[in-house]
XYZ file of C-alpha atoms in Angstrom:
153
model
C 0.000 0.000 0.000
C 1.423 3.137 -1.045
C -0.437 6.835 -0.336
C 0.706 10.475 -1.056
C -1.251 13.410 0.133
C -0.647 16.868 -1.051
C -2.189 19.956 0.552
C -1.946 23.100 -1.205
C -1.025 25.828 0.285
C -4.182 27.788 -0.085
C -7.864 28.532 1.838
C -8.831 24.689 1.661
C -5.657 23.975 3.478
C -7.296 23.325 6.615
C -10.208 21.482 5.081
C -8.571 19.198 3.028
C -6.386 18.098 5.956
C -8.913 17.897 8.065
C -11.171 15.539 5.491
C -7.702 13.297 4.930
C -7.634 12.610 8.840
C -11.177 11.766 8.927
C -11.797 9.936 5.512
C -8.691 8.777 4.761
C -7.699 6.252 8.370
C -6.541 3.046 6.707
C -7.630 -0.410 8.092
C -5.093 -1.021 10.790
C -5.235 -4.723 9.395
C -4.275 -3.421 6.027
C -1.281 -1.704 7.701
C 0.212 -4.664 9.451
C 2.867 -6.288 7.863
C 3.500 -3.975 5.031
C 6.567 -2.138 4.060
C 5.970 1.383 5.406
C 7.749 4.993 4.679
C 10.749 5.462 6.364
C 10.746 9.347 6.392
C 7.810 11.329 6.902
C 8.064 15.283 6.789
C 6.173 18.295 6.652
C 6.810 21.773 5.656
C 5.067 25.041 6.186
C 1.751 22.901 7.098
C 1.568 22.114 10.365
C 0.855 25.541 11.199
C -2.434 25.845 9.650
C -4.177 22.668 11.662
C -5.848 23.039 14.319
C -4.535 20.607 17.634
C -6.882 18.410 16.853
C -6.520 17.728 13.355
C -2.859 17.563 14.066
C -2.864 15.113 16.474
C -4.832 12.941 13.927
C -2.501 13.574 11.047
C 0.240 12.745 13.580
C -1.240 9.237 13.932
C -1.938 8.617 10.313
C 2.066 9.950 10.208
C 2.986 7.325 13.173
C 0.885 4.083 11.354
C 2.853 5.073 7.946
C 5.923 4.502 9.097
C 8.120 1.626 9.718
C 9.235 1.186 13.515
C 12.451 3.708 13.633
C 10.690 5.592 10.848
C 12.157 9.588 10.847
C 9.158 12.258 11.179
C 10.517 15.753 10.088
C 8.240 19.049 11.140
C 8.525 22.298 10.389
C 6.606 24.763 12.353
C 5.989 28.059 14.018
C 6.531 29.474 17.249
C 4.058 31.770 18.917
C 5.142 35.428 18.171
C 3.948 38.456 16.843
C 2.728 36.914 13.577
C 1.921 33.543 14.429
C -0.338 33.681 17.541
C -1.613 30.743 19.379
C -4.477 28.881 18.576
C -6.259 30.145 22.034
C -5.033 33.552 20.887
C -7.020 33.056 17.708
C -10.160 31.442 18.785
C -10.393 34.505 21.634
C -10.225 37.126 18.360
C -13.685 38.127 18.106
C -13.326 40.452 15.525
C -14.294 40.099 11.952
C -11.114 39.591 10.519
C -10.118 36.965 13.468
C -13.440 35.108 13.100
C -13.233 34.889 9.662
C -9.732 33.893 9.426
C -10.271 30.931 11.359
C -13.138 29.791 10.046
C -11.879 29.763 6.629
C -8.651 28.345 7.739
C -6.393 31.541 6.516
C -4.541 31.991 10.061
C -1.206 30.113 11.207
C -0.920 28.708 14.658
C 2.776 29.221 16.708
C 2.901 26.318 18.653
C 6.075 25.985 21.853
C 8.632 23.711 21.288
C 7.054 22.056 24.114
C 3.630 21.819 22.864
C 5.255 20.017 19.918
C 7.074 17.463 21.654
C 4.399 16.893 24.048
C 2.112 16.282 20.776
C 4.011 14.193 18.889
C 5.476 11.883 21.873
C 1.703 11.122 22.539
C 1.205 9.960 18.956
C 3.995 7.270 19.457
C 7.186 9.069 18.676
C 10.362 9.161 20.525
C 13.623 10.249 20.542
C 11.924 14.039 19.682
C 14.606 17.116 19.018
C 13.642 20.907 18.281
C 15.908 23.192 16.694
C 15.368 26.579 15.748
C 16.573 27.320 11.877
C 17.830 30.678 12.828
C 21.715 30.021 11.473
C 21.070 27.112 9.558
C 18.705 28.448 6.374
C 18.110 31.752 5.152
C 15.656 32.498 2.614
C 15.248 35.906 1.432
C 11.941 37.838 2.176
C 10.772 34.974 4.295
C 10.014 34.216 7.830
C 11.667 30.797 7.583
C 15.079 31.385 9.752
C 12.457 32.509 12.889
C 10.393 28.659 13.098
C 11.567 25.099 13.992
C 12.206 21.768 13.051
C 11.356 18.838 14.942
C 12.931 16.090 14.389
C 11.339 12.058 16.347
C 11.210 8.909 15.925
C 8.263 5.767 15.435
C 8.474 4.165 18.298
């Protein structure tokens, strides 16, 4: 069994990953004993979920990997840009309301949050490391977020 997801970056973000956590769970019976992925990564997506959409997509991640499989994250830490999902769904103004219900904000999420959500999805062995120093890309926010590196259980 082989599957490949792709989410746009655009509005539907949020729905389609949402809709691939929900419709998309394969048959733990058709996952046992199958060669899995042995990298999983995401970049410049984890942001736009919601916690609980990620912490589905982190299971889907965790059953598509083999045992000692790599999961690679990329995400945002809370700041002045990327607020916190609480800081979001407390926004009662139009713009705030209707960026999250259309899925057009980005979540920062602690290094801490991340780790916590990720080791309770089955992943060990979990390292954060800002990319400030390590990649520079002009006009972009990139150097100021993370990368999170774990492993399947």
């Amino acid at each position: 069994m082989s599957m490949l997801w792709t989410f746009p970056r655009s509005a539907g973000l949020r729905e389609g990953a949402e809709r691939a956590a929900q419709h998309h769970v394969p048959d733990p019976a058709e996952l046992a004993g199958n060669a899995m992925a042995d990298v999983a990564y995401s970049f410049a997506v984890v942001q736009h979920l919601r916690a609980e959409t990620l912490e589905k997509v982190l299971s889907l991640l965790a059953d598509a990997l083999r045992p000692n499989g790599i999961l690679l994250l990329h995400f945002a830490v809370p700041d002045r840009v990327y607020r916190t999902e609480g800081q979001w769904r407390s926004d009662t103004s139009l713009a705030g309301r209707t960026k999250l219900r259309y899925g057009l904000n980005c979540f920062g999420r602690s290094a801490d949050e991340m780790a916590d959500l990720v080791a309770r999805n089955g992943f060990t062995d979990v390292m954060v490391c800002p990319l400030s120093g390590s990649i520079t890309v002009p006009c972009d926010d990139v150097q100021d977020q993370h990368l999170l590196t774990a492993r399947r259980e």
